[in-house]
XYZ file of C-alpha atoms in Angstrom:
723
model
C 0.000 0.000 0.000
C 1.522 3.329 -1.049
C 2.271 5.920 1.604
C 2.349 9.699 1.512
C 3.477 12.463 3.822
C 0.968 14.012 6.234
C 0.460 17.620 7.340
C -1.867 18.724 10.145
C -2.206 22.358 11.193
C -4.392 24.026 13.791
C -4.721 27.774 13.190
C -5.488 29.773 16.338
C -5.314 33.213 17.884
C -1.985 34.284 19.438
C -0.683 31.524 21.709
C 1.020 32.229 25.073
C 4.643 32.927 24.072
C 6.373 31.353 27.056
C 4.532 28.085 26.414
C 4.684 27.982 22.605
C 7.818 25.854 22.248
C 6.457 23.114 24.527
C 3.014 23.322 22.931
C 4.489 22.809 19.467
C 6.679 19.901 20.542
C 3.835 18.192 22.412
C 1.321 18.645 19.577
C 3.683 17.033 17.067
C 5.022 14.259 19.294
C 1.711 13.000 20.675
C -0.026 13.063 17.290
C 2.815 11.214 15.554
C 3.155 8.675 18.369
C -0.548 7.900 18.127
C -0.283 7.319 14.372
C 2.685 4.997 14.932
C 0.835 3.083 17.645
C -2.096 2.561 15.270
C 0.180 1.279 12.522
C -0.534 4.253 10.248
C 3.058 5.555 10.450
C 6.267 3.573 10.658
C 8.488 3.686 13.721
C 11.190 5.533 11.727
C 8.808 8.131 10.281
C 10.350 11.615 10.368
C 8.321 14.012 12.524
C 8.760 17.757 11.979
C 7.023 20.132 14.398
C 5.923 23.649 13.450
C 4.886 26.360 15.902
C 4.338 30.058 15.359
C 2.330 32.595 17.359
C -0.831 31.596 15.467
C -0.389 27.944 14.578
C 0.571 24.470 15.751
C 1.423 21.988 13.021
C 3.206 18.728 12.324
C 4.572 17.019 9.214
C 4.931 13.206 9.334
C 6.584 11.179 6.574
C 5.417 7.827 5.157
C 1.878 7.702 6.489
C -0.359 4.937 5.102
C -4.001 5.501 4.067
C -4.883 2.353 6.007
C -3.041 0.341 8.637
C -2.341 -3.329 7.971
C -4.848 -5.862 9.265
C -3.758 -7.697 12.386
C -4.211 -11.320 13.408
C -5.757 -11.422 16.878
C -6.156 -14.403 19.192
C -8.764 -14.029 21.915
C -9.152 -16.359 24.882
C -12.782 -17.407 25.339
C -12.990 -19.743 28.335
C -11.607 -22.998 29.755
C -12.398 -26.098 27.702
C -14.036 -27.687 30.750
C -16.596 -24.856 30.720
C -16.911 -24.437 26.959
C -17.509 -28.077 25.953
C -19.607 -30.832 27.474
C -18.580 -34.476 27.884
C -19.453 -35.145 24.232
C -17.328 -32.250 22.989
C -20.357 -30.138 22.135
C -20.620 -26.423 22.786
C -22.158 -25.555 26.136
C -24.725 -22.751 26.561
C -21.944 -20.698 28.180
C -19.807 -20.901 25.050
C -22.713 -20.148 22.745
C -23.616 -17.120 24.844
C -20.017 -15.852 24.668
C -19.941 -16.308 20.897
C -23.271 -14.562 20.532
C -21.899 -11.574 22.437
C -19.128 -11.424 19.852
C -21.654 -11.550 16.990
C -20.818 -15.148 16.120
C -22.833 -18.389 16.005
C -22.314 -22.102 16.665
C -20.873 -22.574 13.172
C -17.480 -21.208 14.326
C -17.070 -23.778 17.102
C -15.084 -26.206 14.913
C -12.670 -23.353 14.073
C -11.814 -22.642 17.709
C -8.363 -23.674 18.879
C -7.497 -25.576 22.035
C -4.274 -24.601 23.754
C -2.722 -24.898 27.223
C -3.532 -22.031 29.554
C -1.645 -22.557 32.764
C -2.579 -25.936 34.214
C -5.733 -26.289 32.112
C -6.755 -26.009 28.477
C -8.740 -23.125 27.026
C -10.502 -22.287 23.779
C -9.124 -19.451 21.663
C -10.706 -17.565 18.776
C -8.462 -16.465 15.901
C -9.690 -13.448 13.979
C -8.463 -10.614 11.814
C -8.674 -7.081 13.183
C -9.042 -4.596 10.329
C -6.386 -1.894 10.320
C -7.441 1.669 11.066
C -8.185 3.918 8.108
C -6.384 7.240 8.117
C -9.430 9.455 8.640
C -10.440 7.579 11.780
C -6.921 7.095 13.074
C -5.944 10.716 12.511
C -9.130 11.924 14.198
C -8.176 9.868 17.257
C -4.564 11.079 17.139
C -5.597 14.725 16.849
C -8.024 14.518 19.749
C -5.383 12.803 21.880
C -2.799 15.422 20.941
C -5.077 18.308 21.906
C -6.088 16.612 25.154
C -2.450 16.197 26.205
C -1.242 19.694 25.323
C 0.606 21.272 28.297
C -1.801 24.208 28.339
C -0.855 26.740 31.059
C -4.400 28.112 31.276
C -7.549 27.116 29.382
C -9.869 29.679 27.765
C -13.591 29.209 27.340
C -15.088 30.746 24.212
C -18.273 30.352 22.204
C -18.824 29.193 18.649
C -21.081 31.463 16.682
C -24.553 30.308 15.714
C -24.488 27.827 12.853
C -20.685 27.352 12.886
C -19.836 23.707 12.215
C -22.290 21.246 10.740
C -22.194 19.088 13.861
C -23.440 21.877 16.124
C -26.997 22.816 16.877
C -28.108 26.435 16.340
C -27.191 28.652 19.269
C -24.044 29.230 21.277
C -21.703 26.332 22.066
C -18.848 26.678 24.575
C -15.384 25.372 23.691
C -12.408 25.034 26.037
C -8.934 25.477 24.558
C -5.762 27.470 25.073
C -6.882 30.101 22.532
C -9.839 30.350 20.091
C -9.187 28.130 17.051
C -10.182 29.336 13.572
C -8.804 26.833 11.075
C -7.843 23.204 10.582
C -5.735 21.699 7.787
C -5.201 17.978 7.178
C -3.431 16.867 3.997
C -2.247 13.368 3.111
C -0.047 14.073 0.145
C -2.396 16.101 -2.097
C -5.582 14.702 -0.555
C -7.597 16.334 2.183
C -8.363 14.177 5.220
C -11.806 14.862 6.742
C -11.456 15.793 10.417
C -13.587 17.665 12.917
C -12.356 19.251 16.140
C -13.115 22.362 18.228
C -16.072 23.081 15.956
C -13.859 23.157 12.865
C -13.884 21.106 9.656
C -10.544 20.346 8.032
C -9.526 21.686 4.648
C -6.408 22.936 2.879
C -6.655 26.709 3.511
C -4.609 28.514 6.151
C -3.656 32.115 6.915
C -0.294 33.806 6.598
C 1.134 36.919 8.267
C -1.508 39.375 9.518
C -0.071 42.281 7.529
C 2.524 41.018 5.078
C 1.061 37.888 3.486
C 1.100 38.059 -0.328
C -1.938 35.762 -0.537
C -4.900 35.375 1.808
C -5.847 32.668 2.449
C -2.898 30.448 1.562
C -4.226 27.371 -0.271
C -1.837 24.513 0.407
C -1.055 22.277 -2.554
C 0.366 19.279 -0.716
C 1.607 18.309 2.709
C 5.187 18.846 1.538
C 4.707 22.425 0.312
C 3.466 23.695 3.697
C 6.607 25.425 4.972
C 7.604 26.789 1.556
C 4.155 28.183 0.735
C 3.780 29.793 4.142
C 7.160 31.480 3.807
C 6.739 32.748 0.234
C 3.006 33.358 0.063
C 2.201 33.918 3.725
C 5.390 35.662 4.941
C 5.623 33.214 7.861
C 8.543 31.053 8.987
C 6.467 28.230 10.427
C 9.303 26.273 12.067
C 10.103 27.444 15.588
C 13.713 26.247 15.253
C 14.274 27.943 11.881
C 12.688 31.183 13.073
C 14.882 31.142 16.187
C 18.020 30.549 14.121
C 17.054 33.417 11.816
C 16.643 35.745 14.816
C 20.095 34.770 16.109
C 21.597 35.401 12.679
C 19.980 38.834 12.421
C 20.899 39.774 16.010
C 24.561 39.020 15.394
C 24.547 40.841 12.062
C 22.865 43.923 13.572
C 25.302 43.936 16.511
C 28.298 43.789 14.181
C 26.855 46.655 12.164
C 26.176 48.735 15.299
C 29.807 48.823 16.364
C 33.062 46.914 16.636
C 33.090 44.337 19.425
C 29.410 44.760 20.252
C 27.276 41.692 20.921
C 23.683 41.093 22.056
C 23.100 39.825 25.559
C 22.807 36.040 25.752
C 19.463 34.925 27.135
C 18.008 31.638 25.921
C 14.638 32.181 27.618
C 14.271 35.635 26.053
C 15.238 34.231 22.661
C 12.569 31.520 22.937
C 9.959 34.066 24.016
C 10.721 36.464 21.178
C 10.681 33.575 18.699
C 7.171 32.865 19.945
C 6.077 36.472 19.404
C 6.942 36.953 15.734
C 6.154 35.068 12.525
C 8.724 36.768 10.293
C 11.478 38.440 12.351
C 13.085 41.716 11.391
C 15.837 42.934 13.743
C 16.265 46.713 14.101
C 18.609 48.840 16.208
C 17.454 51.471 18.690
C 19.204 53.914 21.030
C 18.574 55.687 24.319
C 20.245 58.644 26.025
C 23.705 57.881 27.435
C 22.742 59.605 30.701
C 20.740 56.528 31.649
C 23.965 54.500 31.751
C 24.626 56.036 35.193
C 21.978 53.617 36.479
C 23.316 50.114 37.310
C 23.276 48.162 34.077
C 21.436 45.231 35.660
C 18.422 47.524 36.138
C 18.461 48.783 32.565
C 19.021 45.336 31.102
C 16.200 43.831 33.134
C 13.677 46.501 32.227
C 14.548 46.207 28.518
C 14.325 42.417 28.563
C 11.366 41.913 30.873
C 9.127 44.776 29.772
C 10.056 45.336 26.128
C 11.660 42.046 24.989
C 14.691 43.924 23.650
C 18.224 42.555 23.372
C 20.609 45.076 24.996
C 23.966 45.493 23.254
C 27.129 44.983 25.308
C 30.685 45.924 24.455
C 33.599 43.507 24.415
C 34.085 43.858 28.190
C 30.426 43.088 28.910
C 29.498 46.679 29.692
C 26.086 47.916 28.583
C 25.947 50.416 25.723
C 23.127 52.809 24.885
C 22.017 50.658 21.946
C 19.526 47.781 21.894
C 18.065 45.413 19.314
C 14.360 45.157 18.524
C 12.891 41.991 16.997
C 9.995 43.359 14.960
C 7.221 41.334 13.337
C 6.961 43.701 10.356
C 9.420 44.784 7.679
C 8.468 48.234 6.336
C 10.606 49.854 3.656
C 11.282 52.732 6.054
C 11.800 51.268 9.565
C 12.363 54.667 11.193
C 8.809 54.803 12.531
C 9.172 51.373 14.160
C 12.544 52.282 15.654
C 11.320 55.685 16.823
C 8.247 54.189 18.426
C 10.309 51.675 20.367
C 12.753 54.349 21.483
C 9.850 56.449 22.786
C 8.430 53.460 24.624
C 11.661 52.430 26.343
C 12.554 55.937 27.514
C 9.959 56.164 30.332
C 10.907 52.663 31.453
C 14.530 53.703 31.828
C 13.455 56.971 33.474
C 11.512 54.947 36.056
C 14.614 52.875 36.777
C 16.694 56.025 37.214
C 14.060 57.525 39.522
C 13.966 54.376 41.690
C 17.765 54.323 41.872
C 18.000 57.990 42.851
C 15.247 57.712 45.465
C 16.657 54.541 47.028
C 20.059 56.133 47.579
C 18.499 58.835 49.773
C 18.180 56.283 52.603
C 20.970 54.119 53.996
C 20.621 50.373 54.221
C 21.066 50.545 57.981
C 18.126 52.954 58.288
C 15.951 50.340 56.600
C 16.767 47.592 59.140
C 13.827 48.425 61.484
C 11.468 48.151 58.504
C 12.350 44.456 58.165
C 10.390 43.827 61.366
C 7.232 44.761 59.478
C 7.807 42.188 56.726
C 6.544 38.690 57.537
C 8.972 35.936 56.525
C 6.965 32.923 57.732
C 4.020 32.535 60.091
C 6.009 30.245 62.406
C 9.435 31.821 61.946
C 8.623 35.495 62.329
C 9.650 38.552 60.333
C 12.527 39.306 58.000
C 14.011 41.357 60.843
C 14.048 38.337 63.139
C 15.447 36.273 60.313
C 18.259 38.795 59.755
C 19.247 38.489 63.409
C 19.326 34.697 63.086
C 21.502 34.879 59.959
C 23.772 37.245 61.851
C 24.109 34.803 64.768
C 24.678 31.877 62.399
C 27.385 33.798 60.532
C 29.136 34.351 63.867
C 28.871 30.619 64.637
C 30.319 29.681 61.227
C 33.296 32.002 61.709
C 33.958 30.349 65.077
C 33.779 26.920 63.422
C 36.345 28.094 60.857
C 38.512 29.540 63.625
C 38.537 26.213 65.459
C 38.915 24.043 62.334
C 41.621 21.371 62.389
C 42.690 22.438 58.889
C 44.011 25.959 58.198
C 41.637 28.495 56.650
C 43.511 31.490 55.319
C 41.824 34.870 55.708
C 43.286 37.902 54.004
C 42.345 40.464 56.654
C 44.987 41.806 59.014
C 43.105 40.905 62.173
C 42.120 37.536 60.781
C 38.911 36.001 62.086
C 37.802 38.955 64.240
C 37.571 41.193 61.175
C 35.865 38.433 59.178
C 33.351 38.006 62.014
C 32.626 41.738 62.138
C 32.183 42.024 58.380
C 30.011 38.919 58.163
C 27.687 40.126 60.907
C 27.336 43.549 59.290
C 26.620 42.046 55.870
C 24.152 39.542 57.375
C 22.226 42.329 59.114
C 21.985 44.453 55.946
C 21.620 41.695 53.347
C 17.806 41.766 53.207
C 17.291 45.517 53.493
C 17.175 46.040 49.727
C 13.850 44.156 49.798
C 12.411 47.457 51.049
C 13.784 49.535 48.164
C 11.717 50.788 45.237
C 14.004 49.136 42.696
C 13.691 45.651 44.177
C 9.984 46.241 44.674
C 9.722 46.763 40.909
C 12.277 44.085 39.969
C 12.478 41.337 42.637
C 15.123 39.591 40.501
C 17.581 42.333 41.556
C 17.520 41.555 45.279
C 21.075 41.292 46.561
C 22.447 42.969 43.452
C 20.922 46.335 44.397
C 21.966 45.895 48.014
C 25.546 45.636 46.773
C 25.222 48.841 44.728
C 23.692 50.781 47.609
C 26.346 49.479 50.039
C 29.125 50.664 47.708
C 27.387 54.030 47.340
C 27.459 54.394 51.126
C 31.136 53.498 51.251
C 30.728 50.461 53.472
C 33.840 48.467 54.332
C 35.597 46.622 51.550
C 34.063 43.198 51.079
C 30.732 43.917 52.797
C 29.090 45.216 49.617
C 30.289 42.180 47.674
C 28.997 39.896 50.434
C 25.555 41.535 50.338
C 25.455 41.109 46.566
C 26.697 37.507 46.691
C 24.813 36.103 49.664
C 22.142 34.508 47.437
C 24.788 32.667 45.409
C 24.698 30.138 43.939
C 21.181 31.050 42.797
C 20.909 28.201 40.292
C 22.843 25.230 38.899
C 26.069 26.452 37.344
C 25.924 29.867 39.030
C 29.136 31.328 40.431
C 29.962 31.121 44.151
C 30.484 34.072 46.537
C 33.664 35.919 45.647
C 35.136 36.625 49.097
C 35.330 35.126 52.585
C 32.623 37.382 53.988
C 30.215 36.516 51.206
C 30.973 32.816 51.649
C 30.115 32.956 55.359
C 26.918 34.977 54.858
C 25.754 32.808 51.937
C 26.202 29.699 54.075
C 24.449 31.338 57.005
C 21.509 32.463 54.882
C 20.984 29.034 53.303
C 21.417 27.145 56.567
C 18.955 29.461 58.302
C 16.377 28.624 55.641
C 17.033 24.882 55.741
C 17.238 24.453 59.515
C 14.270 26.730 60.133
C 11.904 25.136 57.639
C 12.983 21.574 58.458
C 12.600 22.473 62.129
C 8.911 23.323 61.658
C 8.280 20.318 59.410
C 8.069 22.290 56.155
C 9.826 19.629 54.052
C 9.721 19.327 50.254
C 7.490 16.546 48.957
C 7.667 14.932 45.524
C 7.929 17.673 42.913
C 6.746 20.363 45.324
C 9.459 22.500 46.865
C 7.938 25.969 47.362
C 10.869 27.252 49.430
C 13.515 25.853 47.027
C 15.101 23.788 49.802
C 16.739 21.427 47.313
C 18.434 24.396 45.650
C 19.535 25.764 49.034
C 20.998 22.383 50.013
C 22.903 22.126 46.733
C 24.188 25.651 47.323
C 25.558 24.670 50.741
C 27.096 21.518 49.248
C 28.782 23.419 46.419
C 30.206 26.050 48.756
C 31.590 23.470 51.193
C 33.111 21.342 48.429
C 34.334 23.914 45.911
C 35.672 26.267 48.589
C 37.113 23.213 50.416
C 36.036 24.668 53.741
C 37.346 22.963 56.916
C 33.804 22.600 58.281
C 32.088 19.466 59.547
C 28.491 19.639 58.341
C 26.900 17.933 61.402
C 28.806 20.276 63.736
C 27.765 23.317 61.699
C 24.089 22.315 61.837
C 24.346 21.894 65.608
C 25.955 25.334 65.844
C 23.025 26.840 63.904
C 20.317 25.559 66.282
C 20.819 28.068 69.147
C 19.879 30.942 66.805
C 16.287 29.614 66.727
C 15.809 29.146 70.470
C 12.494 27.371 71.120
C 10.995 28.143 67.695
C 11.862 24.779 66.167
C 12.522 21.161 67.012
C 15.942 19.671 66.221
C 15.946 18.711 62.522
C 19.595 17.610 62.323
C 18.956 13.917 61.593
C 16.434 14.533 58.787
C 18.480 17.403 57.388
C 21.675 15.345 57.175
C 19.807 12.629 55.245
C 18.444 15.345 52.944
C 21.959 16.697 52.327
C 23.255 13.178 51.638
C 20.480 12.518 49.116
C 21.075 15.837 47.335
C 24.821 15.222 47.283
C 24.375 11.731 45.833
C 22.150 13.047 43.041
C 24.592 15.869 42.272
C 27.608 13.548 42.135
C 25.866 11.094 39.815
C 24.939 13.995 37.535
C 28.646 14.895 37.456
C 29.472 11.469 36.030
C 30.387 9.387 39.066
C 28.900 5.895 39.114
C 26.273 4.913 41.656
C 28.751 2.414 43.181
C 31.472 5.050 43.566
C 29.082 7.514 45.177
C 27.591 4.854 47.437
C 31.023 3.697 48.573
C 32.082 7.204 49.648
C 28.800 8.418 51.147
C 28.234 5.174 53.066
C 30.820 6.464 55.570
C 28.849 9.719 55.954
C 31.897 12.000 55.605
C 31.327 15.055 57.746
C 33.714 17.263 55.769
C 32.219 17.542 52.279
C 35.340 19.205 50.896
C 37.011 15.793 51.070
C 34.376 14.046 48.942
C 35.915 14.758 45.495
C 39.319 13.439 46.621
C 37.707 10.345 48.122
C 35.809 9.726 44.889
C 38.968 10.133 42.832
C 40.724 7.650 45.125
C 37.890 5.122 44.796
C 37.926 5.449 41.014
C 41.697 4.894 40.933
C 41.363 1.910 43.286
C 38.612 0.363 41.142
C 41.021 0.411 38.175
C 43.522 -1.821 40.009
C 43.499 -5.548 39.090
C 43.230 -6.402 42.810
C 40.161 -4.237 43.430
C 37.427 -6.714 42.502
C 38.762 -9.460 44.777
C 39.411 -7.046 47.657
C 35.929 -5.493 47.367
C 34.342 -8.944 47.444
C 36.496 -9.951 50.417
C 35.614 -6.735 52.211
C 31.925 -7.486 51.730
C 32.449 -11.003 53.075
C 34.316 -9.669 56.114
C 31.523 -7.198 56.798
C 28.900 -9.941 56.679
C 30.928 -12.152 59.055
C 31.332 -9.323 61.564
C 27.614 -8.500 61.409
C 26.757 -12.092 62.329
C 29.079 -12.122 65.330
C 27.382 -12.583 68.699
C 28.746 -9.279 70.006
C 30.638 -6.251 68.776
C 34.112 -7.275 67.656
C 37.136 -5.244 68.726
C 39.934 -4.745 66.183
C 42.470 -6.444 68.431
C 44.749 -9.429 67.712
C 46.824 -11.656 69.994
C 49.750 -12.749 67.803
C 50.357 -15.773 70.038
C 46.964 -17.231 69.075
C 47.638 -17.139 65.332
C 48.026 -20.864 64.553
C 47.537 -21.147 60.784
C 50.184 -19.942 58.326
C 47.576 -18.009 56.327
C 46.356 -16.007 59.327
C 49.939 -15.308 60.345
C 50.677 -14.041 56.825
C 47.592 -11.828 56.811
C 48.516 -10.389 60.204
C 52.078 -9.713 59.019
C 50.793 -8.002 55.876
C 48.452 -5.855 57.946
C 51.329 -4.798 60.176
C 52.977 -3.297 57.095
C 50.015 -2.138 55.019
C 47.754 -0.651 57.700
C 50.296 1.939 58.993
C 51.175 2.989 55.443
C 47.494 3.350 54.527
C 46.815 5.213 57.787
C 49.695 7.657 57.254
C 48.528 8.458 53.713
C 44.951 8.860 54.984
C 45.980 11.317 57.706
C 47.929 13.320 55.120
C 44.825 13.520 52.934
C 46.354 11.374 50.182
C 43.340 9.108 49.816
C 44.499 7.607 46.532
C 47.757 6.391 48.058
C 45.880 5.133 51.123
C 43.631 2.901 49.023
C 46.349 1.755 46.649
C 48.426 0.543 49.578
C 45.675 -2.020 50.192
C 46.475 -3.828 46.923
C 49.219 -5.748 48.751
C 46.556 -7.450 50.883
C 44.908 -9.359 48.061
C 47.095 -12.475 48.172
C 47.103 -12.926 51.998
C 43.351 -12.196 52.172
C 42.570 -14.793 49.492
C 44.805 -17.330 51.234
C 43.141 -16.626 54.589
C 39.647 -17.380 53.302
C 40.895 -20.437 51.416
C 42.452 -22.170 54.408
C 41.317 -20.629 57.708
C 38.076 -21.482 59.539
C 36.979 -18.270 61.255
C 34.281 -19.890 63.392
C 36.686 -22.289 65.126
C 35.493 -24.565 67.924
C 37.956 -22.952 70.310
C 36.277 -19.675 71.492
C 39.662 -17.969 71.927
C 40.756 -18.819 68.395
C 37.404 -17.680 66.995
C 37.524 -14.369 68.882
C 41.109 -13.744 67.755
C 40.292 -14.444 64.111
C 37.286 -12.155 64.295
C 39.577 -9.497 65.773
C 41.944 -10.007 62.826
C 39.069 -9.525 60.375
C 37.917 -6.430 62.285
C 41.450 -5.000 61.955
C 41.355 -5.767 58.230
C 37.916 -4.190 57.887
C 39.054 -1.082 59.737
C 42.136 -0.686 57.552
C 40.198 -1.142 54.324
C 37.278 1.208 54.990
C 38.705 4.526 56.063
C 38.383 6.287 52.711
C 35.239 4.516 51.525
C 33.170 1.404 52.124
C 34.872 -0.786 49.532
C 32.233 -3.511 49.883
C 29.906 -1.224 47.904
C 32.161 -1.785 44.865
C 31.538 -5.531 44.913
C 29.524 -6.745 41.932
């Protein structure tokens, strides 16, 4: 049966731009998958999605007009029920056949086959393959039902619209009102009906620049070409996006040497969803506005106007911006001028907010934080600021008392760090009360840093205020200085301990307070800054800041951190076994984790590793089954067998070497020293009976295994590497 390519398009009013990409992908994928499941399209059919502000469409190759018939075998009932003693059909069987539209004449054609312990009767039949009109109708309805619609609209069909509707008003629920439906199989129209529409071959092009209206599609394969040349529409989301990128780069190069548009994938997707035929133009604003922090100007241009600000080679904002227009007039000056007039008051507002905010110091805003509720059970932002301040002090003390050196650049060392951290912690949230952050919440922290520098606060405090939210997202940079590191940790730990302490834990996909992100932020800071902090001790040091407000969440919180860390490490490419081996020991100092993982990976590459991991697992199981806790203690005089003497002698050499390397932080050397134990360990298990009849011998051999287990599992639990 010959196949042809298929095109389905739903023409609608302007779709929500932030959702368009997902809507287009879902529409195409679900519809094509349904056709494949029905046998109307092959598994390797090429599926091409189209999505523009006013249309969702899909092109599918090699679609059959009718699916192949299928042989179907249906179980009827056990033979003992279906046939009597003479082999004749029972009333039960005849009733079953009647329900299927069949009579007694098919009984001889039924097949007997084993069904478990008994025999059953089976009916072989041919299921006709779906015809395209019916199968596509089903696929289209399924595709529309599964669209990830952010918000459904209810609208009415006009009287008499659609032959299937009765006169009067009929309500329809969809993302936007739909006005056209196209379904072409090669050159042939496929009759469909959905949302009160009948399918045809006519669609609409650009609202203002289409050469032909409507656009009458010739075949499924001419869709994109006809829309572009006759309708002035680039129907493919991906092609339209690529064209915008090309024009942005060309316009930037033309605007000045070294200039480039700001990189923002989300903005690029949104703008792609707003235009059908992009035309990039260049606008300007007064240079005086550049006195305002560039983050403010960039945000207002991106968020409010969907412009692409132009930056110079150093990343500094210029007074030029790029407009992605949906029209291409011969004289674009009116479009450019209109956009320049529109952006000017936006920038003026930003300048006004900036000027007004600088009239009050951050410190003068601190009392106002007591009027801002943070959480019903945890008090105000003012109370929270005091807790962050106390936690920052506790973290500095933990660093001061750390067993590993932590170098601080300040002359007076930790006292100055403590003073700066407490000042930054107290002021960090005050920019929430400024006009600029009130207008642009995304700038919290950033504006606090600007205002702190304007006031001439001590070096490092302004940076700490700006950085205390970092890392804000995966891949974000970490705080740049010691003060910012301390305050960022304090802020995140206050959130985690406080919310865990009142039972406000994330569940499933719901994490309204972004606790997973906060935990990953703490993990990244501890690891990447290699801080000499023990996480359990730090959590305990945080608790006094809350007084009686919360219950102790340390146990649950440490499990939460371990789970987040395991997920993060696996995403970085470490195997589940490697991660499990290291985290099984619950290392308190997360800064050591990467070195432990590297050591485990190097150990796993040794030829002795597999045997040693298996032996380690066996030792662990033996010790677990012991009647009481086994002390890692050996009486050399009780070592009777040559194999246990050899293992003890090897341990006397290997264990100190492994321990010395471990204490020096050379975890790779510590684990590799264990390779020398393979031969004596194998010999021990081959020839020594651990559970000897003599209680003294048994206890001594268990002590030898406990010593071995202790030596082998300082860096990681090597038994987790056993296959």
